[in-house]
Short mmCIF file of C-alpha atoms and ligand atoms in Angstrom, two decimals:
data_model
loop_
_atom_site.label_atom_id
_atom_site.label_comp_id
_atom_site.label_asym_id
_atom_site.label_seq_id
_atom_site.Cartn_x
_atom_site.Cartn_y
_atom_site.Cartn_z
CA MET A 1 202.56 62.66 -82.99
CA GLN A 2 201.23 60.90 -79.95
CA THR A 3 197.77 61.50 -78.71
CA LEU A 4 197.20 62.50 -75.22
CA PRO A 5 197.33 59.34 -72.79
CA ALA A 6 194.03 57.62 -72.36
CA SER A 7 193.89 58.57 -68.63
CA ASP A 8 193.45 62.10 -69.69
CA TYR A 9 189.97 61.11 -70.81
CA TRP A 10 188.68 59.65 -67.61
CA SER A 11 190.79 60.73 -64.66
CA ALA A 12 189.09 62.82 -61.92
CA ALA A 13 192.44 64.71 -61.22
CA THR A 14 192.65 65.67 -64.87
CA HIS A 15 189.03 66.84 -64.87
CA ARG A 16 189.69 68.93 -61.81
CA CYS A 17 192.75 70.51 -63.36
CA GLU A 18 191.05 71.26 -66.64
CA ARG A 19 187.99 72.92 -64.98
CA ARG A 20 190.34 75.45 -63.44
CA ALA A 21 193.17 75.66 -66.21
CA ILE A 22 190.71 75.71 -69.15
CA PHE A 23 187.01 76.24 -68.33
CA ALA A 24 187.55 78.87 -65.67
CA THR A 25 190.27 80.64 -67.83
CA GLU A 26 188.83 80.87 -71.30
CA TRP A 27 185.80 82.59 -72.71
CA GLN A 28 182.79 80.24 -72.84
CA CYS A 29 179.83 80.67 -75.26
CA LEU A 30 176.36 80.44 -73.84
CA GLY A 31 174.46 80.59 -77.31
CA PRO A 32 171.98 83.30 -78.29
CA ALA A 33 172.29 86.55 -76.28
CA ALA A 34 168.57 87.20 -77.00
CA PRO A 35 167.41 86.30 -73.41
CA VAL A 36 169.39 89.00 -71.99
CA ASP A 37 168.39 91.78 -74.54
CA ALA A 38 166.10 93.65 -72.22
CA PRO A 39 166.75 94.87 -68.65
CA GLY A 40 165.80 92.11 -66.19
CA GLY A 41 166.39 89.40 -68.70
CA TYR A 42 168.53 86.45 -67.29
CA LEU A 43 170.00 83.24 -68.45
CA ALA A 44 171.39 80.62 -65.95
CA GLU A 45 173.27 77.49 -66.59
CA GLU A 46 175.89 75.22 -65.19
CA LEU A 47 179.27 75.60 -66.94
CA ALA A 48 181.84 72.75 -66.34
CA GLY A 49 180.35 72.55 -62.80
CA TRP A 50 180.04 76.28 -62.12
CA PRO A 51 176.35 77.58 -61.70
CA ILE A 52 176.37 80.91 -63.40
CA VAL A 53 173.72 83.62 -64.30
CA VAL A 54 174.00 86.54 -66.78
CA VAL A 55 171.50 89.41 -66.47
CA ARG A 56 170.89 92.73 -68.19
CA ASP A 57 170.68 95.31 -65.30
CA GLY A 58 168.43 98.24 -65.01
CA SER A 59 171.12 100.59 -66.59
CA GLY A 60 171.46 98.22 -69.65
CA ALA A 61 174.73 96.87 -68.55
CA LEU A 62 175.53 93.04 -68.95
CA ARG A 63 176.30 91.43 -65.66
CA ALA A 64 177.11 87.94 -64.74
CA PHE A 65 177.61 86.25 -61.44
CA HIS A 66 178.07 82.86 -59.90
CA ASN A 67 174.52 81.66 -59.28
CA VAL A 68 175.51 81.05 -55.50
CA CYS A 69 174.09 82.88 -52.57
CA ARG A 70 176.68 84.36 -50.16
CA HIS A 71 174.67 83.26 -47.24
CA ARG A 72 174.82 79.44 -47.24
CA ALA A 73 175.46 78.79 -51.19
CA GLY A 74 171.80 78.49 -52.07
CA PRO A 75 170.65 78.99 -55.79
CA LEU A 76 169.35 82.25 -56.79
CA VAL A 77 167.51 81.26 -59.96
CA ASP A 78 166.93 77.96 -61.67
CA ASP A 79 168.71 77.07 -64.89
CA GLY A 80 167.00 78.52 -67.90
CA CYS A 81 165.99 82.07 -68.80
CA GLY A 82 163.28 84.61 -67.90
CA ALA A 83 162.97 88.08 -66.34
CA LEU A 84 163.31 89.46 -62.80
CA ARG A 85 163.69 92.72 -60.95
CA SER A 86 166.09 91.38 -58.28
CA PHE A 87 167.72 88.17 -57.22
CA VAL A 88 165.92 86.53 -54.19
CA CYS A 89 167.83 83.40 -52.92
CA ARG A 90 165.59 80.36 -52.95
CA TYR A 91 166.83 79.09 -49.68
CA HIS A 92 166.32 81.82 -47.05
CA GLY A 93 165.39 84.74 -49.31
CA TRP A 94 168.43 87.03 -49.11
CA ALA A 95 168.11 89.62 -51.88
CA TYR A 96 170.49 91.10 -54.24
CA GLY A 97 170.09 93.77 -56.90
CA LEU A 98 170.82 93.07 -60.60
CA ASP A 99 174.04 94.70 -59.99
CA GLY A 100 174.97 91.76 -57.60
CA ALA A 101 174.88 94.27 -54.36
CA LEU A 102 173.14 92.55 -51.23
CA ARG A 103 170.01 94.54 -50.50
CA SER A 104 168.58 92.44 -47.67
CA ALA A 105 169.62 89.53 -45.40
CA ARG A 106 166.01 88.76 -44.64
CA ASP A 107 165.23 88.19 -41.02
CA SER A 108 168.77 87.03 -40.22
CA GLY A 109 169.44 89.10 -37.10
CA LEU A 110 172.75 90.23 -38.73
CA SER A 111 173.63 93.80 -38.55
CA ASP A 112 174.32 95.94 -41.88
CA ALA A 113 177.84 96.04 -40.87
CA GLU A 114 178.16 92.23 -40.52
CA VAL A 115 176.83 91.59 -44.01
CA ALA A 116 178.65 94.46 -45.70
CA GLY A 117 180.35 93.28 -48.85
CA LEU A 118 178.59 90.01 -49.09
CA ASP A 119 177.63 90.77 -52.67
CA LEU A 120 177.31 88.24 -55.52
CA LEU A 121 180.59 86.98 -56.84
CA PRO A 122 180.97 88.46 -60.34
CA ILE A 123 182.30 86.93 -63.49
CA CYS A 124 182.86 88.50 -66.99
CA ALA A 125 180.21 88.69 -69.71
CA GLU A 126 180.45 90.04 -73.22
CA GLU A 127 178.35 89.85 -76.40
CA TRP A 128 179.62 89.34 -79.87
CA ARG A 129 177.36 89.32 -82.93
CA GLY A 130 174.43 87.96 -81.13
CA LEU A 131 176.33 85.42 -79.19
CA LEU A 132 176.69 85.59 -75.32
CA PHE A 133 180.05 84.62 -73.78
CA VAL A 134 181.28 84.55 -70.08
CA ARG A 135 184.70 83.96 -68.50
CA LEU A 136 185.09 83.13 -64.81
CA ALA A 137 188.57 84.32 -64.38
CA PRO A 138 188.77 88.20 -63.85
CA ASP A 139 191.92 88.75 -65.83
CA GLY A 140 192.34 87.82 -69.58
CA PRO A 141 191.91 89.20 -73.05
CA PRO A 142 188.70 90.88 -74.17
CA LEU A 143 186.48 88.75 -76.06
CA VAL A 144 187.23 90.11 -79.51
CA GLU A 145 190.81 89.79 -78.87
CA TRP A 146 190.43 86.22 -77.77
CA LEU A 147 188.18 85.37 -80.79
CA GLY A 148 191.04 86.85 -82.98
CA ALA A 149 191.23 85.54 -86.52
CA PHE A 150 188.27 83.22 -85.85
CA GLY A 151 186.06 86.22 -85.61
CA ASP A 152 187.55 87.54 -88.84
CA ALA A 153 186.79 84.29 -90.51
CA CYS A 154 183.09 84.80 -89.54
CA GLU A 155 183.07 88.26 -91.41
CA GLY A 156 180.85 88.33 -94.53
CA HIS A 157 178.18 86.12 -92.88
CA PRO A 158 175.24 88.13 -91.81
CA MET A 159 174.91 86.49 -88.36
CA GLU A 160 173.03 89.47 -86.82
CA ALA A 161 170.34 89.08 -89.34
CA TRP A 162 169.60 85.50 -88.61
CA GLN A 163 167.13 84.37 -85.96
CA PRO A 164 167.80 81.67 -83.18
CA ALA A 165 165.24 79.29 -83.93
CA HIS A 166 165.91 76.07 -82.23
CA ARG A 167 168.12 74.48 -79.47
CA ALA A 168 169.07 70.78 -79.22
CA GLU A 169 170.97 69.21 -76.24
CA HIS A 170 172.62 65.85 -76.06
CA GLN A 171 174.11 64.22 -72.91
CA LEU A 172 177.08 62.48 -74.18
CA ALA A 173 178.87 59.64 -72.18
CA CYS A 174 182.31 60.67 -73.13
CA ASN A 175 184.99 63.12 -71.99
CA TRP A 176 184.77 66.65 -73.65
CA LYS A 177 188.10 65.98 -75.35
CA THR A 178 186.85 62.81 -76.86
CA TYR A 179 184.11 64.84 -78.64
CA GLY A 180 186.54 67.62 -79.31
CA ASP A 181 189.07 65.33 -81.08
CA ASN A 182 186.43 63.91 -83.27
CA TYR A 183 185.26 67.45 -84.30
CA LEU A 184 188.75 68.24 -85.30
CA GLU A 185 189.27 65.78 -88.06
CA GLY A 186 187.43 64.56 -91.17
CA TYR A 187 189.32 61.31 -91.25
CA HIS A 188 186.35 59.49 -89.89
CA VAL A 189 183.79 61.03 -92.31
CA PRO A 190 183.60 58.06 -94.91
CA LEU A 191 183.10 55.46 -92.11
CA VAL A 192 180.98 57.27 -89.63
CA HIS A 193 178.76 59.63 -91.78
CA PRO A 194 177.31 57.71 -94.85
CA ALA A 195 174.78 60.43 -95.76
CA LEU A 196 177.37 63.18 -95.47
CA THR A 197 179.70 61.21 -97.69
CA ARG A 198 177.09 61.03 -100.41
CA THR A 199 177.10 64.96 -100.60
CA VAL A 200 180.86 65.72 -100.01
CA ASP A 201 184.14 64.28 -101.43
CA PRO A 202 185.75 62.87 -98.30
CA SER A 203 189.09 62.64 -100.08
CA SER A 204 189.18 66.47 -100.12
CA TYR A 205 188.34 66.95 -96.57
CA ARG A 206 190.87 69.05 -94.78
CA VAL A 207 190.93 70.70 -91.29
CA GLU A 208 193.57 73.64 -91.13
CA ALA A 209 194.74 74.46 -87.55
CA PHE A 210 195.66 78.10 -86.78
CA ASP A 211 196.59 79.88 -83.58
CA GLY A 212 193.74 78.63 -81.32
CA TRP A 213 191.12 77.97 -84.05
CA ALA A 214 190.60 75.74 -86.99
CA ARG A 215 188.77 75.70 -90.34
CA HIS A 216 187.12 72.79 -92.05
CA THR A 217 187.17 72.64 -95.87
CA VAL A 218 185.59 70.04 -98.15
CA GLN A 219 184.61 69.79 -101.84
CA THR A 220 180.69 69.26 -102.14
CA ARG A 221 179.20 67.11 -104.77
CA ALA A 222 176.89 68.72 -107.30
CA GLY A 223 173.59 69.75 -105.78
CA ALA A 224 174.65 69.27 -102.12
CA THR A 225 173.14 71.37 -99.43
CA THR A 226 176.00 70.73 -96.88
CA SER A 227 178.35 73.53 -98.35
CA GLY A 228 179.39 75.67 -95.55
CA THR A 229 182.30 77.12 -93.40
CA TRP A 230 182.96 75.13 -90.27
CA LEU A 231 185.04 76.87 -87.76
CA TRP A 232 186.26 75.68 -84.35
CA HIS A 233 187.72 77.83 -81.59
CA TRP A 234 189.62 76.56 -78.60
CA PRO A 235 188.71 74.87 -76.22
CA ASN A 236 185.12 73.76 -77.19
CA LEU A 237 183.30 75.97 -79.62
CA ALA A 238 182.24 75.48 -83.14
CA VAL A 239 180.33 77.73 -85.39
CA ASN A 240 179.02 76.19 -88.50
CA LEU A 241 178.00 78.80 -91.01
CA TYR A 242 175.87 78.16 -94.15
CA GLU A 243 174.06 80.29 -96.83
CA ALA A 244 170.78 80.34 -94.89
CA GLY A 245 171.82 80.24 -91.27
CA MET A 246 174.30 78.72 -88.73
CA SER A 247 174.64 76.21 -85.87
CA VAL A 248 176.64 77.09 -82.86
CA GLU A 249 177.94 74.10 -81.08
CA ARG A 250 179.60 73.73 -77.73
CA TRP A 251 180.55 70.59 -75.60
CA VAL A 252 180.88 71.43 -71.93
CA PRO A 253 182.24 68.93 -69.34
CA THR A 254 179.78 67.56 -66.82
CA GLY A 255 182.21 65.17 -65.26
CA PRO A 256 185.54 63.29 -66.01
CA THR A 257 183.63 61.03 -68.51
CA SER A 258 180.67 63.00 -69.54
CA CYS A 259 179.74 66.33 -71.34
CA ARG A 260 176.79 68.17 -72.52
CA LEU A 261 176.66 69.05 -76.26
CA VAL A 262 174.42 72.11 -76.89
CA LEU A 263 173.49 73.15 -80.53
CA ASP A 264 171.72 76.45 -81.37
CA TYR A 265 170.43 76.80 -84.79
CA TRP A 266 169.96 80.17 -86.43
CA PHE A 267 168.06 80.67 -89.73
CA ALA A 268 167.77 83.56 -92.27
CA ASP A 269 164.14 82.77 -92.90
CA THR A 270 161.93 81.58 -90.04
CA SER A 271 158.59 82.05 -92.01
CA SER A 272 156.27 79.09 -92.29
CA GLU A 273 157.26 78.65 -95.93
CA ALA A 274 160.96 78.12 -94.86
CA MET A 275 159.87 75.78 -91.90
CA GLU A 276 160.31 72.59 -93.94
CA GLY A 277 163.85 73.44 -95.18
CA ASN A 278 164.95 74.55 -91.71
CA ARG A 279 163.47 71.29 -90.23
CA LEU A 280 165.46 69.17 -92.68
CA ALA A 281 168.68 71.07 -91.94
CA ILE A 282 168.21 70.45 -88.25
CA GLU A 283 167.36 66.75 -89.05
CA GLY A 284 170.52 66.37 -91.05
CA SER A 285 172.70 68.01 -88.29
CA THR A 286 171.10 65.74 -85.71
CA THR A 287 172.04 62.63 -87.74
CA LEU A 288 175.56 63.80 -87.73
CA CYS A 289 175.50 64.32 -84.00
CA LEU A 290 174.01 61.04 -83.23
CA GLU A 291 176.64 59.37 -85.51
CA ASP A 292 179.35 61.18 -83.67
CA GLN A 293 177.89 60.57 -80.33
CA ALA A 294 177.84 56.86 -80.89
CA ILE A 295 181.49 56.58 -82.15
CA CYS A 296 182.78 59.00 -79.41
CA GLU A 297 181.02 56.92 -76.70
CA ALA A 298 182.41 53.65 -78.08
CA VAL A 299 185.97 55.21 -78.12
CA GLN A 300 185.34 56.49 -74.53
CA ARG A 301 184.52 52.94 -73.34
CA ASN A 302 187.76 51.76 -74.87
CA LEU A 303 189.76 54.55 -73.37
CA GLU A 304 188.50 53.55 -70.01
CA ALA A 305 188.88 49.97 -70.53
CA GLY A 306 192.55 50.03 -69.45
CA GLU A 307 194.57 48.41 -72.28
CA TYR A 308 195.06 51.22 -74.85
CA VAL A 309 197.57 53.83 -73.41
CA TRP A 310 198.08 56.26 -76.43
CA GLY A 311 197.91 56.24 -80.16
CA LEU A 312 199.67 57.89 -83.13
CA LEU A 313 197.92 60.66 -85.01
CA SER A 314 197.83 60.86 -88.84
CA PRO A 315 199.86 63.48 -90.28
CA ARG A 316 197.66 63.61 -93.21
CA HIS A 317 194.33 64.09 -91.34
CA GLU A 318 194.94 64.77 -87.79
CA ASP A 319 197.27 67.75 -87.36
CA SER A 320 194.60 69.85 -85.86
CA VAL A 321 193.97 67.13 -83.18
CA GLY A 322 197.64 67.19 -82.46
CA ALA A 323 197.48 71.10 -82.13
CA PHE A 324 194.53 70.70 -79.83
CA HIS A 325 196.42 68.17 -77.64
CA ASP A 326 199.31 70.63 -77.49
CA MET A 327 196.88 73.46 -76.36
CA VAL A 328 195.40 71.20 -73.65
CA ARG A 329 199.02 70.35 -72.48
CA THR A 330 199.90 73.91 -72.46
CA ALA A 331 196.87 75.13 -70.63
CA ARG A 332 197.24 72.57 -67.89
CA GLY A 333 200.92 73.38 -67.54
CA PRO A 334 202.99 72.03 -64.59
CA SER A 335 199.74 71.11 -62.87
CA ASN A 336 199.26 68.43 -65.56
CA PRO A 337 198.25 65.27 -63.71
CA PRO A 338 200.52 62.28 -63.87
CA GLU A 339 200.14 60.20 -67.09
CA GLY A 340 199.86 56.56 -67.83
CA VAL A 341 197.82 55.28 -64.85
CA THR A 342 194.80 52.97 -65.69
CA PRO A 343 191.37 53.03 -64.28
CA ASP A 344 191.87 50.05 -61.89
CA GLU A 345 195.09 51.68 -60.27
S1 FES B 401 171.55 80.47 -48.80
FE1 FES B 401 170.78 82.16 -49.63
S2 FES B 401 169.57 82.94 -48.20
FE2 FES B 401 170.40 81.32 -47.24
FE1 FE2 B 402 181.66 63.60 -87.32
#
């Protein structure tokens, strides 16, 4: 099976198409739901170019909006999390309730009738097992249905009992699919991850692709601490489950040739006695990330260089990459940008 064409990994037209066809359409994980546990708690971040904010309103309902004022597009809150009683735009001070309703168009001279209906633009938000998700499109399957068998594969792991303990962010100089392709195969493990190769048997590494999700399996060598269940869900979410916790990983496009990798780590035991073990787990994960980052960024440079146009996937190791590429093609549909152009054209 052929890979996606190289231009899909740098073209601005492809990026624009995928923002709408994939990132506005699919549920997107925002990590731990803890910041919005209590009324007034909010969490804001930029998601594939869309600034969004999620908040728990006074009645306990989860709400989410574009973090964009209806006056002249000012930001309501800075990215991050905190608590508030209403949204007050940072530009001219228009105020909105936590339900998104416009409460005051401060000192504007506009009548109530003129500003009627200028409420915040809503998006969908749901919670699943301590994780927060949003979807920009109003129509689509509920979160549990969207998660499907991926959600079932997480059963048996006491995710609710684990504590979110640490977040790591990496800015990657590669397209989100470059990192996604890499996540979806273990073919590179013996060459890219020497420390991991000492604890697992790379010849046993398999990535099984299912409908919209995938599962990694590998035999660990005696005494290894890397044994776990590594699960991927279309388009950009990975949940890596271990005995004593999990990491939730997502790679979000920040442009045609860049993405932000966010890892949240949960642990069963966050006591001071467990701190050293938890620190070592994060350190091992960071080593893997940096190794993957280095190879993905080198691949990205080569994809942009202009000579390589497409490659062939290994039927032994890369079926899941092929399945991912099929999902990308299907999602983009007829708006798929033209293929085969090179950066200098
Ligand atoms: S842009 Fe928000 S009050 Fe002006
Ligand atoms: Fe890797």
